[in-house]
Short mmCIF file of C-alpha atoms in Angstrom, two decimals:
data_model
loop_
_atom_site.label_atom_id
_atom_site.label_comp_id
_atom_site.label_asym_id
_atom_site.label_seq_id
_atom_site.Cartn_x
_atom_site.Cartn_y
_atom_site.Cartn_z
CA MET C 1 2.24 16.53 10.60
CA SER C 2 0.24 17.92 7.69
CA PHE C 3 -0.02 16.36 4.22
CA ARG C 4 0.17 19.86 2.78
CA ILE C 5 3.01 21.80 1.22
CA ASP C 6 3.65 25.12 2.94
CA PRO C 7 4.33 27.58 0.09
CA ARG C 8 6.26 29.85 2.45
CA LEU C 9 8.97 27.23 2.98
CA PRO C 10 11.59 25.71 0.63
CA LEU C 11 10.04 22.97 -1.48
CA THR C 12 12.83 20.45 -0.86
CA GLY C 13 12.39 20.61 2.90
CA GLU C 14 8.62 20.36 2.68
CA VAL C 15 8.69 17.32 0.41
CA ARG C 16 11.30 15.63 2.59
CA ARG C 17 9.16 16.31 5.66
CA ILE C 18 6.02 14.86 4.13
CA LEU C 19 7.84 11.83 2.75
CA ALA C 20 9.36 11.07 6.15
CA ASP C 21 6.01 11.44 7.87
CA GLU C 22 4.09 9.25 5.41
CA ILE C 23 6.75 6.53 5.28
CA GLY C 24 7.03 6.56 9.06
CA ARG C 25 3.28 6.08 9.35
CA ALA C 26 3.41 3.28 6.79
CA ILE C 27 5.97 1.47 8.95
CA SER C 28 3.75 1.95 12.01
CA HIS C 29 0.79 0.46 10.15
CA LEU C 30 2.93 -2.48 9.06
CA GLU C 31 3.75 -3.22 12.68
CA THR C 32 0.04 -3.08 13.48
CA ALA C 33 -0.60 -5.50 10.61
CA ARG C 34 1.30 -8.23 12.44
CA GLU C 35 -1.62 -8.52 14.87
CA LYS C 36 -4.41 -6.83 12.90
CA PRO C 37 -3.68 -7.40 9.20
CA GLU C 38 -7.13 -6.28 8.02
CA GLN C 39 -6.56 -2.79 9.43
CA GLY C 40 -2.82 -2.39 9.17
CA LEU C 41 -2.35 -3.48 5.57
CA HIS C 42 -5.10 -1.22 4.27
CA LYS C 43 -3.77 1.83 6.12
CA CYS C 44 -0.20 1.10 5.07
CA ARG C 45 -1.12 0.87 1.39
CA LYS C 46 -2.99 4.17 1.66
CA ARG C 47 0.18 5.81 3.01
CA LEU C 48 2.22 4.31 0.21
CA LYS C 49 -0.22 5.75 -2.32
CA SER C 50 0.25 9.15 -0.71
CA VAL C 51 4.02 8.79 -0.98
CA ARG C 52 3.80 7.87 -4.65
CA ALA C 53 1.39 10.71 -5.38
CA LEU C 54 3.84 13.18 -3.84
CA LEU C 55 6.73 11.74 -5.83
CA ARG C 56 4.70 12.08 -9.03
CA MET C 57 3.89 15.68 -8.23
CA VAL C 58 7.52 16.76 -7.88
CA ARG C 59 9.03 14.33 -10.38
CA SER C 60 10.10 17.00 -12.87
CA GLY C 61 12.25 18.62 -10.17
CA ASP C 62 14.39 15.53 -9.47
CA GLU C 63 13.42 12.83 -11.93
CA PRO C 64 16.07 10.20 -11.05
CA PHE C 65 15.18 10.27 -7.35
CA CYS C 66 11.42 10.32 -7.86
CA ARG C 67 11.44 7.60 -10.51
CA THR C 68 13.58 5.28 -8.36
CA GLU C 69 11.62 5.87 -5.16
CA ASN C 70 8.26 5.54 -6.88
CA GLU C 71 9.30 2.14 -8.21
CA CYS C 72 10.50 1.14 -4.74
CA TYR C 73 7.16 1.88 -3.08
CA LYS C 74 5.27 0.33 -5.97
CA GLN C 75 7.11 -2.91 -5.22
CA VAL C 76 6.46 -2.57 -1.48
CA SER C 77 2.76 -2.16 -2.17
CA ALA C 78 2.83 -5.22 -4.43
CA LEU C 79 4.28 -7.28 -1.56
CA LEU C 80 1.15 -6.55 0.44
CA ALA C 81 -1.38 -6.77 -2.37
CA GLY C 82 -2.42 -10.41 -1.92
CA PRO C 83 -3.23 -10.28 1.80
CA ARG C 84 -4.97 -6.92 1.43
CA GLU C 85 -6.95 -8.10 -1.60
CA ALA C 86 -8.26 -11.03 0.43
CA THR C 87 -9.96 -8.57 2.80
CA ALA C 88 -11.09 -6.26 -0.01
CA LEU C 89 -12.95 -9.10 -1.72
CA ILE C 90 -14.91 -9.81 1.46
CA GLU C 91 -15.74 -6.12 1.76
CA THR C 92 -16.96 -6.14 -1.84
CA VAL C 93 -19.31 -9.05 -1.17
CA ASP C 94 -20.65 -7.25 1.91
CA ARG C 95 -21.27 -4.09 -0.12
CA LEU C 96 -23.12 -6.12 -2.74
CA ALA C 97 -25.32 -7.64 -0.05
CA ASP C 98 -26.08 -4.19 1.37
CA ALA C 99 -26.79 -2.71 -2.05
CA PHE C 100 -29.09 -5.55 -3.14
CA PRO C 101 -30.79 -6.80 0.05
CA GLU C 102 -33.70 -8.47 -1.73
CA GLN C 103 -31.53 -10.43 -4.13
CA SER C 104 -29.15 -11.54 -1.37
CA ALA C 105 -31.80 -12.24 1.28
CA GLY C 106 -31.73 -15.96 0.63
CA GLY C 107 -28.06 -16.23 1.50
CA GLY C 108 -26.92 -16.73 -2.07
CA LEU C 109 -23.68 -14.90 -1.39
CA ASP C 110 -22.91 -16.81 1.81
CA PRO C 111 -20.92 -19.66 0.20
CA VAL C 112 -18.81 -17.15 -1.71
CA ARG C 113 -18.16 -15.13 1.42
CA GLU C 114 -17.25 -18.23 3.42
CA ARG C 115 -14.67 -19.27 0.84
CA LEU C 116 -13.22 -15.77 0.78
CA VAL C 117 -12.99 -15.68 4.58
CA LEU C 118 -11.20 -19.04 4.55
CA ARG C 119 -8.74 -17.74 1.97
CA GLN C 120 -8.19 -14.60 4.03
CA HIS C 121 -7.41 -16.64 7.14
CA GLU C 122 -4.97 -18.81 5.21
CA LEU C 123 -3.12 -15.79 3.84
CA HIS C 124 -3.05 -13.92 7.14
CA ALA C 125 -2.07 -16.88 9.30
CA GLY C 126 0.69 -18.25 7.09
CA PRO C 127 4.40 -17.39 7.20
CA GLY C 128 4.11 -15.49 3.94
CA LEU C 129 2.47 -12.50 5.60
CA ASP C 130 5.25 -12.07 8.16
CA ALA C 131 7.85 -12.34 5.41
CA ALA C 132 6.04 -9.72 3.33
CA ILE C 133 5.73 -7.36 6.30
CA ASN C 134 9.40 -7.79 7.20
CA ALA C 135 10.46 -7.06 3.62
CA ALA C 136 8.16 -4.04 3.42
CA VAL C 137 9.40 -2.61 6.72
CA ALA C 138 13.02 -3.03 5.62
CA ALA C 139 12.35 -1.32 2.29
CA CYS C 140 10.56 1.59 3.96
CA ARG C 141 13.36 2.08 6.49
CA GLU C 142 15.90 2.13 3.68
CA GLY C 143 13.71 4.66 1.91
CA LEU C 144 13.75 6.90 4.97
CA GLU C 145 17.53 6.94 4.82
CA ARG C 146 17.47 8.04 1.18
CA ILE C 147 15.17 11.02 1.62
CA ASP C 148 18.05 13.46 2.08
CA ARG C 149 19.16 12.69 -1.48
CA LEU C 150 16.15 14.57 -2.84
CA ALA C 151 17.13 17.97 -4.23
CA LEU C 152 14.51 20.26 -5.74
CA PRO C 153 14.73 23.86 -6.94
CA ASP C 154 13.61 26.02 -4.04
CA LEU C 155 13.07 29.38 -5.73
CA PRO C 156 9.32 30.12 -5.54
CA GLU C 157 8.84 30.44 -9.30
CA GLN C 158 10.67 27.19 -10.01
CA ALA C 159 8.89 25.36 -7.20
CA ALA C 160 5.52 26.51 -8.55
CA ASP C 161 6.41 25.23 -12.02
CA ILE C 162 7.33 21.80 -10.62
CA LEU C 163 4.06 21.48 -8.72
CA ALA C 164 2.06 22.63 -11.73
CA ASP C 165 3.85 20.13 -14.00
CA GLY C 166 3.01 17.28 -11.64
CA ALA C 167 -0.64 18.25 -11.30
CA ARG C 168 -1.06 18.63 -15.06
CA ALA C 169 0.54 15.24 -15.74
CA THR C 170 -2.05 13.53 -13.55
CA LEU C 171 -4.89 15.40 -15.22
CA ARG C 172 -3.58 14.27 -18.61
CA ARG C 173 -3.63 10.66 -17.40
CA ALA C 174 -7.18 11.14 -16.17
CA LYS C 175 -8.27 12.63 -19.50
CA LYS C 176 -6.68 9.74 -21.39
CA ALA C 177 -8.43 7.19 -19.17
CA LEU C 178 -11.73 9.04 -19.53
CA ASP C 179 -11.44 9.05 -23.32
CA LYS C 180 -10.76 5.31 -23.32
CA ALA C 181 -13.64 4.64 -20.93
CA GLU C 182 -16.01 6.55 -23.21
CA ALA C 183 -14.73 4.78 -26.31
CA ARG C 184 -14.35 1.22 -25.01
CA GLY C 185 -15.92 1.00 -21.56
CA GLU C 186 -13.43 -1.62 -20.38
CA ASP C 187 -12.99 -2.31 -16.66
CA GLU C 188 -9.33 -1.36 -16.90
CA ASP C 189 -10.20 2.06 -18.31
CA PHE C 190 -12.47 2.90 -15.38
CA HIS C 191 -9.89 1.50 -12.98
CA ASN C 192 -7.23 3.79 -14.45
CA LEU C 193 -9.63 6.72 -14.28
CA ARG C 194 -10.30 6.00 -10.61
CA LYS C 195 -6.56 5.82 -9.85
CA ALA C 196 -5.99 9.15 -11.59
CA ALA C 197 -8.87 10.69 -9.64
CA LYS C 198 -7.40 9.44 -6.36
CA THR C 199 -3.98 10.83 -7.26
CA HIS C 200 -5.52 14.16 -8.25
CA SER C 201 -7.32 14.30 -4.91
CA MET C 202 -4.03 13.78 -3.08
CA HIS C 203 -2.40 16.49 -5.19
CA LEU C 204 -5.20 18.86 -4.25
CA SER C 205 -4.58 18.05 -0.60
CA LEU C 206 -0.88 18.80 -1.02
CA LEU C 207 -1.75 22.15 -2.61
CA GLY C 208 -4.45 22.98 -0.07
CA ARG C 209 -2.58 25.89 1.49
CA LEU C 210 -2.14 27.67 -1.82
CA TRP C 211 -5.83 28.21 -2.67
CA PRO C 212 -7.82 26.80 0.27
CA THR C 213 -11.42 27.57 -0.71
CA PRO C 214 -11.49 26.51 -4.38
CA ILE C 215 -9.26 23.51 -3.75
CA LYS C 216 -11.50 22.27 -0.93
CA ALA C 217 -14.56 22.36 -3.17
CA ARG C 218 -12.77 20.66 -6.05
CA ARG C 219 -11.36 17.96 -3.82
CA LYS C 220 -14.82 17.18 -2.50
CA ALA C 221 -16.07 16.71 -6.05
CA VAL C 222 -13.07 14.58 -7.04
CA ASP C 223 -13.46 12.37 -3.96
CA LYS C 224 -17.11 11.83 -4.84
CA LEU C 225 -16.08 10.81 -8.35
CA GLY C 226 -13.55 8.36 -6.94
CA GLU C 227 -16.21 6.74 -4.77
CA GLN C 228 -18.60 6.45 -7.71
CA LEU C 229 -15.91 4.83 -9.83
CA GLY C 230 -14.96 2.47 -6.99
#
């Protein structure tokens, strides 16, 4: 199914459809993570980010539902953060080695990488990972059952206002993070800017059927920004 809102259809049905699809895929990735945690956890967390981006976009249309569900999937993502971070740190070391081959030629990063790999194995092999996956799967399945509670205005004009409100809210967060990054240059400011850019990219994807050509070009630029900030 497509991660795009069809403007010809009622907004409530479209958002419910996308939520069900993304949460269902997250559950599938969690099951994969039992045998292949490096792959499954990363893909699951990406799906959860998509779910939360969608909830942010339509929040003004049903704030109680969106606020509650966003917090739910934030907590699910937090359950998986430690095991996923263990892999991400190894990937970061590998990118550093690729980016600075001369400086890392002597194997200076090898001891760091070995310790990170050991930590990854400990996290992935222990009972904590299974417990986290079980809790995450249960929370996602409960979330699937709650989707029908979502109720958004379906008149085209009202639906358009809701989508515009959500997109603007993310752009305001991005502008705030950019201002702080320019003024202070703290790591957290750039991290928040990157998160806002990623959310904006997902919003552009959701809106892709409304203005395909300009949105495609903008999303390409936003994705490039996200990679540069990452």
